[in-house]
């Protein structure tokens, strides 16, 4: 039975409906990813599912007793108290009582007064009256499972740890459906990897929005696409979705072209005059009116941003030369004897956890910070454009136009004057939106505005600090293509693993204790090379005598040999069953016609994955 079903749901805020007759069914055990352009209505749909928005029209059917929780996109600025307090907030009134009891018991550990004892007794009685002890166990369990410091002050935590605490707050209710809005936003790679592994092992049903394509590919069992108010469902992974979506858009364009051609022919016919208005042609006239109505109601797909860099003189061959640079703040060592040479055309990815010193390294490379030891030499003819993840270059009180034109209606693009409104349309800002104050823009719109501002000036070196945050996937992929084709030098700080893999030629990786090491390639290349380097010392550490003395090979027992011989057929059978399940789930009508089997097949697919992993592991052990 479906957890929640939406039928013909409509939500509008004055303009064209964000949700226009939308239908959706979510079954137990699914991990559904919601994709769509910035402003398409993804957050609105999540609020409808969470019961925070009542639709203008349509029906919502929920399974009896359904518990839905939602992890918001941004960390609330007004959140305070201990980690325990913040997690307990997820339980409402019970959470308040538990927080009071928790602090009262802590006080009693150091204060043995009658007042402290009386306070603890009052807190205990209040809990018993509200059946709070089961809730207490849930809080302790989720704090332990997510490895959180219960008594730490929330405001003092890192961004990644704050997101983990808010995840615990969402999980403490033990939801049947967990809604996640950009769960990896502003997390470093280590925290993203933790999030991914946790969600893969999490047994409840998920609906999530993300721009992290690697997370999407690994996590989603189905993708739903919100486009022009309508929702389409695509079973399977992200790669499969991309192929089928492209084919669907091509078919839509072909159908629209045929429709428009037929409409043009009918308009030509109606203009012929009296012949078109004869009684026997009234049906054709009515059909033309219906076609006109259908054409006027057609919602055009949002355009694609037209992002281009400006041409400029090339820099010198050597862009930046660093020798033996060291930098520390108190006892924390940021860089230790760091040396590197950046050449013209290099695309350097800078990888490391939050707080490791990536921004400090950027400032040193750009000459904005003098290193405590060592030298930094910049090459000749450098023209630098800097993308700041905190968007400090934007004035929130000014309009989009004023942020770009600084009071002028025209800007110079490649030496030619261009109207600001026209330029902003390249970045998907309508004339009306371009006159909006920046403070009213969404996160994705602000990032597009910062990109627009960045590319108003010629540059042969781009420095980009987290440019992918809040961008929809289509704009992100367009930026990716631009940076791949960019002829200048690029310094890129990003936690988007797929983006790093696709763009950079080399990576500078913070690996602790001030060590920043240089690797060829992107994120996956670093993992591969790091593993090889980690394995080398163990091989070198073996004494010569141990290397020459090989253990005699052990002959397999009859039972083990039989097991080894049977494993290939067992693996083949499991893989065939897996393929059959995937074919069933790739059928577009699968989730509508066989909804009762979704959970069963999902569970069986996970069982097969585990069995295959065990078979391969056993095969390797026996074969060795």
Coordinates of C-alpha atoms in Angstrom, one line a residue, residues 179-574:
X179 CA 12.1 14.5 3.1
X180 CA 15.6 15.9 2.5
X181 CA 16.1 19.3 0.7
X182 CA 19.7 19.5 -0.5
X183 CA 21.1 17.4 2.4
X184 CA 24.8 17.9 1.2
X185 CA 24.7 21.7 0.8
X186 CA 27.8 23.3 2.4
X187 CA 29.1 19.9 3.6
X188 CA 32.7 18.9 2.9
X189 CA 33.5 15.6 1.1
X190 CA 34.1 13.6 4.3
X191 CA 30.6 14.7 5.6
X192 CA 29.0 14.0 2.2
X193 CA 30.5 10.5 2.1
X194 CA 29.1 9.9 5.7
X195 CA 25.7 11.2 4.6
X196 CA 25.6 8.9 1.6
X197 CA 26.6 5.8 3.5
X198 CA 24.1 6.6 6.3
X199 CA 21.2 7.1 3.8
X200 CA 22.1 3.9 1.9
X201 CA 21.8 2.0 5.2
X202 CA 18.7 3.8 6.3
X203 CA 15.5 1.7 6.0
X204 CA 12.8 4.3 5.9
X205 CA 11.4 5.8 2.7
X206 CA 13.2 8.8 1.3
X207 CA 12.3 11.7 -1.0
X208 CA 15.2 14.0 -1.6
X209 CA 16.4 17.0 -3.7
X210 CA 20.1 17.3 -4.5
X211 CA 22.4 18.8 -7.1
X212 CA 25.1 16.2 -6.1
X213 CA 25.0 13.9 -9.1
X214 CA 27.2 11.3 -7.5
X215 CA 24.9 11.1 -4.5
X216 CA 21.9 11.0 -6.9
X217 CA 23.4 8.1 -8.9
X218 CA 24.3 6.0 -5.8
X219 CA 21.2 6.6 -3.8
X220 CA 18.1 7.0 -6.0
X221 CA 15.9 4.0 -6.9
X222 CA 13.5 6.3 -8.8
X223 CA 13.6 9.9 -10.2
X224 CA 10.7 12.2 -10.5
X225 CA 11.0 15.3 -12.7
X226 CA 9.0 18.5 -12.0
X227 CA 8.9 20.4 -15.2
X228 CA 6.4 23.2 -16.0
X229 CA 4.1 22.2 -13.2
X230 CA 3.8 18.5 -14.3
X231 CA 5.5 15.5 -12.7
X232 CA 6.9 12.5 -14.6
X233 CA 8.3 9.4 -13.0
X234 CA 11.5 7.6 -14.2
X235 CA 12.3 4.3 -12.5
X236 CA 16.0 3.4 -12.4
X237 CA 19.2 5.4 -11.7
X238 CA 20.3 8.9 -12.9
X239 CA 22.1 7.7 -16.0
X240 CA 19.0 5.9 -17.2
X241 CA 16.9 9.0 -16.4
X242 CA 19.1 11.3 -18.5
X243 CA 18.8 9.0 -21.6
X244 CA 15.0 8.7 -21.4
X245 CA 14.5 12.3 -20.5
X246 CA 16.4 13.4 -23.6
X247 CA 14.4 11.1 -25.8
X248 CA 11.1 12.4 -24.3
X249 CA 12.1 16.1 -24.9
X250 CA 13.0 15.3 -28.5
X251 CA 9.6 13.6 -29.0
X252 CA 7.9 16.6 -27.4
X253 CA 9.7 19.0 -29.7
X254 CA 8.7 16.9 -32.7
X255 CA 5.1 16.8 -31.7
X256 CA 5.1 20.6 -31.0
X257 CA 6.6 21.3 -34.4
X258 CA 3.9 19.2 -36.2
X259 CA 1.2 20.9 -34.2
X260 CA 2.5 24.3 -35.0
X261 CA 2.7 23.4 -38.7
X262 CA -0.9 22.2 -38.7
X263 CA -2.0 25.4 -36.8
X264 CA -0.2 27.6 -39.4
X265 CA -2.0 25.8 -42.2
X266 CA -5.4 26.2 -40.5
X267 CA -4.8 29.9 -39.8
X268 CA -3.9 30.4 -43.5
X269 CA -7.2 28.6 -44.5
X270 CA -9.4 30.7 -42.1
X271 CA -7.9 33.9 -43.7
X272 CA -9.3 32.9 -47.1
X273 CA -12.6 34.5 -46.1
X274 CA -16.2 33.4 -46.8
X275 CA -15.3 30.0 -47.9
X276 CA -14.0 29.2 -44.4
X277 CA -17.3 30.3 -42.8
X278 CA -19.7 28.1 -44.7
X279 CA -21.9 25.9 -42.5
X280 CA -20.2 22.7 -43.6
X281 CA -16.9 24.0 -42.3
X282 CA -18.1 25.0 -38.8
X283 CA -16.5 21.9 -37.3
X284 CA -13.2 22.9 -38.8
X285 CA -13.5 26.4 -37.4
X286 CA -14.3 25.0 -33.9
X287 CA -11.2 22.7 -34.2
X288 CA -9.1 25.7 -35.1
X289 CA -10.3 27.6 -32.0
X290 CA -9.5 24.6 -29.9
X291 CA -6.0 24.5 -31.4
X292 CA -5.5 28.2 -30.7
X293 CA -6.5 27.6 -27.0
X294 CA -4.1 24.6 -26.7
X295 CA -1.3 26.6 -28.2
X296 CA -1.9 29.6 -25.8
X297 CA -1.9 27.3 -22.8
X298 CA 1.3 25.5 -23.8
X299 CA 4.0 26.3 -21.2
X300 CA 7.4 26.7 -22.7
X301 CA 10.3 24.9 -21.1
X302 CA 12.7 27.2 -19.1
X303 CA 15.6 28.2 -21.3
X304 CA 19.2 27.3 -20.7
X305 CA 21.6 29.8 -19.3
X306 CA 24.0 31.3 -21.9
X307 CA 27.3 31.5 -19.9
X308 CA 30.4 32.7 -21.7
X309 CA 33.7 34.0 -20.6
X310 CA 35.3 37.2 -22.1
X311 CA 38.3 37.1 -24.3
X312 CA 41.5 38.6 -22.9
X313 CA 45.3 38.5 -23.4
X314 CA 46.9 35.2 -22.3
X315 CA 49.0 35.2 -19.1
X316 CA 52.7 34.2 -18.9
X317 CA 53.5 30.5 -19.0
X318 CA 54.2 30.2 -15.3
X319 CA 51.1 31.5 -13.4
X320 CA 52.1 30.9 -9.8
X321 CA 55.3 29.5 -8.2
X322 CA 55.2 28.5 -4.6
X323 CA 58.3 27.4 -2.6
X324 CA 58.5 26.0 0.9
X325 CA 55.4 27.9 2.2
X326 CA 54.4 27.4 5.8
X327 CA 51.4 28.9 7.6
X328 CA 50.0 28.3 11.1
X329 CA 47.5 29.9 13.5
X330 CA 48.5 29.1 17.0
X331 CA 48.9 25.3 17.3
X332 CA 47.0 24.7 14.1
X333 CA 49.3 24.1 11.2
X334 CA 47.6 25.0 7.8
X335 CA 50.6 24.5 5.5
X336 CA 54.0 23.0 6.1
X337 CA 56.8 23.3 3.5
X338 CA 54.3 23.5 0.7
X339 CA 55.7 23.9 -2.9
X340 CA 54.0 23.8 -6.3
X341 CA 54.1 25.4 -9.7
X342 CA 50.9 26.3 -11.5
X343 CA 51.2 26.6 -15.3
X344 CA 49.0 28.5 -17.8
X345 CA 46.0 26.3 -18.7
X346 CA 46.1 24.2 -15.5
X347 CA 42.8 23.5 -13.9
X348 CA 43.5 22.9 -10.2
X349 CA 41.0 21.4 -7.8
X350 CA 41.5 22.1 -4.0
X351 CA 40.1 19.4 -1.8
X352 CA 39.9 19.2 1.9
X353 CA 37.5 19.2 4.9
X354 CA 35.9 22.4 6.2
X355 CA 38.3 24.4 8.3
X356 CA 41.4 22.7 6.8
X357 CA 42.6 26.0 5.3
X358 CA 41.5 26.0 1.7
X359 CA 40.5 29.7 1.8
X360 CA 43.8 30.6 3.4
X361 CA 45.7 28.8 0.6
X362 CA 43.7 30.7 -2.0
X363 CA 44.6 34.0 -0.3
X364 CA 48.3 33.1 -0.2
X365 CA 48.2 32.0 -3.9
X366 CA 46.5 35.3 -4.9
X367 CA 48.9 37.5 -2.9
X368 CA 46.2 38.6 -0.5
X369 CA 48.0 37.0 2.5
X370 CA 51.8 37.0 3.1
X371 CA 52.9 33.5 4.2
X372 CA 54.8 33.2 7.5
X373 CA 57.5 31.3 5.7
X374 CA 58.4 30.7 2.0
X375 CA 57.8 32.6 -1.2
X376 CA 55.0 33.0 -3.7
X377 CA 55.7 34.5 -7.1
X378 CA 52.9 35.4 -9.5
X379 CA 53.4 35.3 -13.3
X380 CA 53.0 38.1 -15.7
X381 CA 49.8 39.5 -17.4
X382 CA 47.4 37.9 -14.8
X383 CA 43.8 39.1 -14.9
X384 CA 41.9 37.4 -12.1
X385 CA 38.2 36.9 -11.6
X386 CA 37.1 35.6 -8.2
X387 CA 33.9 33.7 -7.3
X388 CA 33.2 34.0 -3.5
X389 CA 31.0 31.3 -2.0
X390 CA 29.7 33.8 0.6
X391 CA 28.6 36.1 -2.2
X392 CA 30.2 39.1 -0.5
X393 CA 30.4 40.8 -3.9
X394 CA 26.7 41.1 -4.0
X395 CA 24.8 44.0 -2.4
X396 CA 21.6 42.4 -1.0
X397 CA 19.8 45.7 -0.9
X398 CA 20.4 46.6 -4.5
X399 CA 18.5 45.2 -7.5
X400 CA 20.0 42.6 -9.8
X401 CA 20.5 45.3 -12.5
X402 CA 22.4 47.6 -10.1
X403 CA 24.6 44.8 -8.9
X404 CA 25.7 44.2 -12.5
X405 CA 25.6 47.7 -14.1
X406 CA 26.6 49.7 -11.0
X407 CA 23.9 52.3 -11.9
X408 CA 24.5 52.1 -15.7
X409 CA 22.1 50.5 -18.2
X410 CA 24.9 49.2 -20.3
X411 CA 28.0 47.1 -19.7
X412 CA 30.9 46.2 -22.0
X413 CA 31.0 42.5 -23.1
X414 CA 34.0 41.7 -25.3
X415 CA 34.5 45.4 -25.9
X416 CA 31.0 46.0 -27.2
X417 CA 28.2 47.8 -25.2
X418 CA 25.2 45.6 -24.2
X419 CA 22.1 46.4 -22.2
X420 CA 22.1 45.0 -18.7
X421 CA 18.6 43.5 -19.2
X422 CA 19.6 41.7 -22.3
X423 CA 22.8 40.3 -20.6
X424 CA 20.8 39.1 -17.6
X425 CA 18.4 37.2 -19.8
X426 CA 21.4 35.0 -20.8
X427 CA 21.4 34.0 -17.1
X428 CA 17.7 33.3 -17.0
X429 CA 16.6 36.5 -15.4
X430 CA 13.4 38.0 -16.9
X431 CA 13.2 41.8 -17.1
X432 CA 10.8 41.8 -14.1
X433 CA 13.2 39.5 -12.1
X434 CA 16.2 41.6 -13.0
X435 CA 14.6 44.6 -11.2
X436 CA 14.1 42.5 -8.0
X437 CA 16.3 43.2 -4.9
X438 CA 19.0 40.6 -4.4
X439 CA 17.7 39.8 -0.9
X440 CA 14.5 38.4 -2.5
X441 CA 16.3 35.9 -4.7
X442 CA 16.7 32.2 -4.1
X443 CA 20.1 30.6 -3.4
X444 CA 20.3 29.3 -7.0
X445 CA 19.4 32.7 -8.4
X446 CA 22.1 34.4 -6.3
X447 CA 24.7 32.0 -7.6
X448 CA 23.6 32.7 -11.2
X449 CA 23.8 36.4 -10.5
X450 CA 27.3 36.0 -9.1
X451 CA 28.3 34.1 -12.2
X452 CA 26.9 36.8 -14.4
X453 CA 28.9 39.4 -12.4
X454 CA 32.0 37.3 -12.6
X455 CA 31.9 37.0 -16.4
X456 CA 31.4 40.8 -17.0
X457 CA 35.1 41.3 -16.7
X458 CA 37.8 39.7 -18.9
X459 CA 40.0 37.2 -17.0
X460 CA 42.7 34.7 -17.9
X461 CA 42.5 33.1 -14.4
X462 CA 39.3 32.1 -12.7
X463 CA 39.2 31.4 -8.9
X464 CA 36.0 29.7 -7.9
X465 CA 35.1 28.9 -4.3
X466 CA 32.1 26.5 -4.2
X467 CA 30.4 27.7 -7.4
X468 CA 28.0 24.8 -7.5
X469 CA 26.0 25.4 -4.3
X470 CA 22.2 25.8 -5.0
X471 CA 22.6 25.5 -8.8
X472 CA 20.1 23.2 -10.6
X473 CA 21.7 20.3 -12.4
X474 CA 21.3 21.8 -15.9
X475 CA 23.0 25.1 -15.0
X476 CA 25.7 23.2 -13.2
X477 CA 26.4 21.0 -16.2
X478 CA 26.5 24.1 -18.4
X479 CA 29.1 25.7 -16.1
X480 CA 31.0 22.5 -16.1
X481 CA 31.2 22.5 -19.9
X482 CA 32.3 26.1 -19.9
X483 CA 35.2 25.4 -17.5
X484 CA 36.3 22.3 -19.4
X485 CA 36.6 24.5 -22.6
X486 CA 38.1 27.5 -20.7
X487 CA 41.6 28.3 -22.1
X488 CA 42.8 30.1 -19.0
X489 CA 43.9 28.9 -15.6
X490 CA 41.4 27.7 -13.0
X491 CA 41.6 27.3 -9.2
X492 CA 38.5 25.5 -8.0
X493 CA 37.4 24.8 -4.4
X494 CA 34.5 22.3 -4.5
X495 CA 33.0 19.5 -2.5
X496 CA 31.1 18.3 -5.6
X497 CA 32.9 15.0 -6.4
X498 CA 31.5 14.6 -9.9
X499 CA 32.2 18.3 -10.8
X500 CA 35.9 17.9 -9.7
X501 CA 36.2 14.7 -11.6
X502 CA 34.9 16.3 -14.8
X503 CA 36.7 19.6 -14.7
X504 CA 40.1 19.6 -13.1
X505 CA 43.5 18.3 -14.4
X506 CA 45.3 18.3 -11.0
X507 CA 44.2 18.3 -7.4
X508 CA 45.8 19.8 -4.3
X509 CA 44.6 17.8 -1.3
X510 CA 44.8 18.8 2.4
X511 CA 45.7 15.5 4.2
X512 CA 46.3 16.7 7.7
X513 CA 49.1 18.2 9.8
X514 CA 49.8 20.9 7.2
X515 CA 50.4 18.4 4.4
X516 CA 49.0 19.5 1.0
X517 CA 49.8 16.9 -1.7
X518 CA 49.6 17.2 -5.4
X519 CA 47.7 14.5 -7.4
X520 CA 47.1 14.2 -11.2
X521 CA 43.4 14.2 -12.0
X522 CA 40.2 14.7 -9.9
X523 CA 38.6 13.2 -6.9
X524 CA 38.4 9.5 -8.0
X525 CA 42.0 9.8 -9.3
X526 CA 43.1 11.1 -5.8
X527 CA 41.4 8.2 -4.1
X528 CA 43.1 5.7 -6.4
X529 CA 46.6 7.3 -6.1
X530 CA 46.2 7.6 -2.3
X531 CA 45.4 4.0 -2.0
X532 CA 48.5 3.0 -4.0
X533 CA 50.7 5.3 -1.8
X534 CA 49.2 4.0 1.4
X535 CA 50.0 0.4 0.3
X536 CA 53.6 1.2 -0.6
X537 CA 55.1 1.6 2.9
X538 CA 53.8 -1.8 4.0
X539 CA 55.5 -3.4 1.1
X540 CA 58.8 -1.7 1.8
X541 CA 58.6 -2.4 5.5
X542 CA 58.8 -6.2 4.9
X543 CA 62.2 -7.6 5.8
X544 CA 64.1 -9.3 3.0
X545 CA 63.9 -12.7 4.8
X546 CA 60.0 -12.4 4.9
X547 CA 59.9 -11.6 1.2
X548 CA 61.9 -14.6 0.3
X549 CA 60.1 -17.1 2.6
X550 CA 56.8 -17.9 0.9
X551 CA 54.2 -19.9 2.7
X552 CA 53.5 -23.2 0.9
X553 CA 50.2 -23.1 -0.9
X554 CA 47.5 -24.9 1.0
X555 CA 45.5 -27.4 -1.0
X556 CA 41.7 -26.9 -0.8
X557 CA 39.6 -29.5 1.0
X558 CA 37.1 -31.5 -1.1
X559 CA 34.3 -29.5 0.4
X560 CA 35.9 -26.1 -0.3
X561 CA 36.7 -27.2 -3.9
X562 CA 33.1 -28.2 -4.5
X563 CA 32.1 -24.8 -3.1
X564 CA 34.5 -23.0 -5.4
X565 CA 33.3 -24.9 -8.5
X566 CA 29.6 -24.1 -7.6
X567 CA 30.2 -20.3 -7.1
X568 CA 30.2 -19.2 -10.8
X569 CA 26.8 -20.7 -11.4
X570 CA 25.4 -19.3 -8.2
X571 CA 26.7 -15.8 -9.1
X572 CA 25.3 -16.2 -12.7
X573 CA 21.8 -17.1 -11.3
X574 CA 21.8 -14.1 -8.9

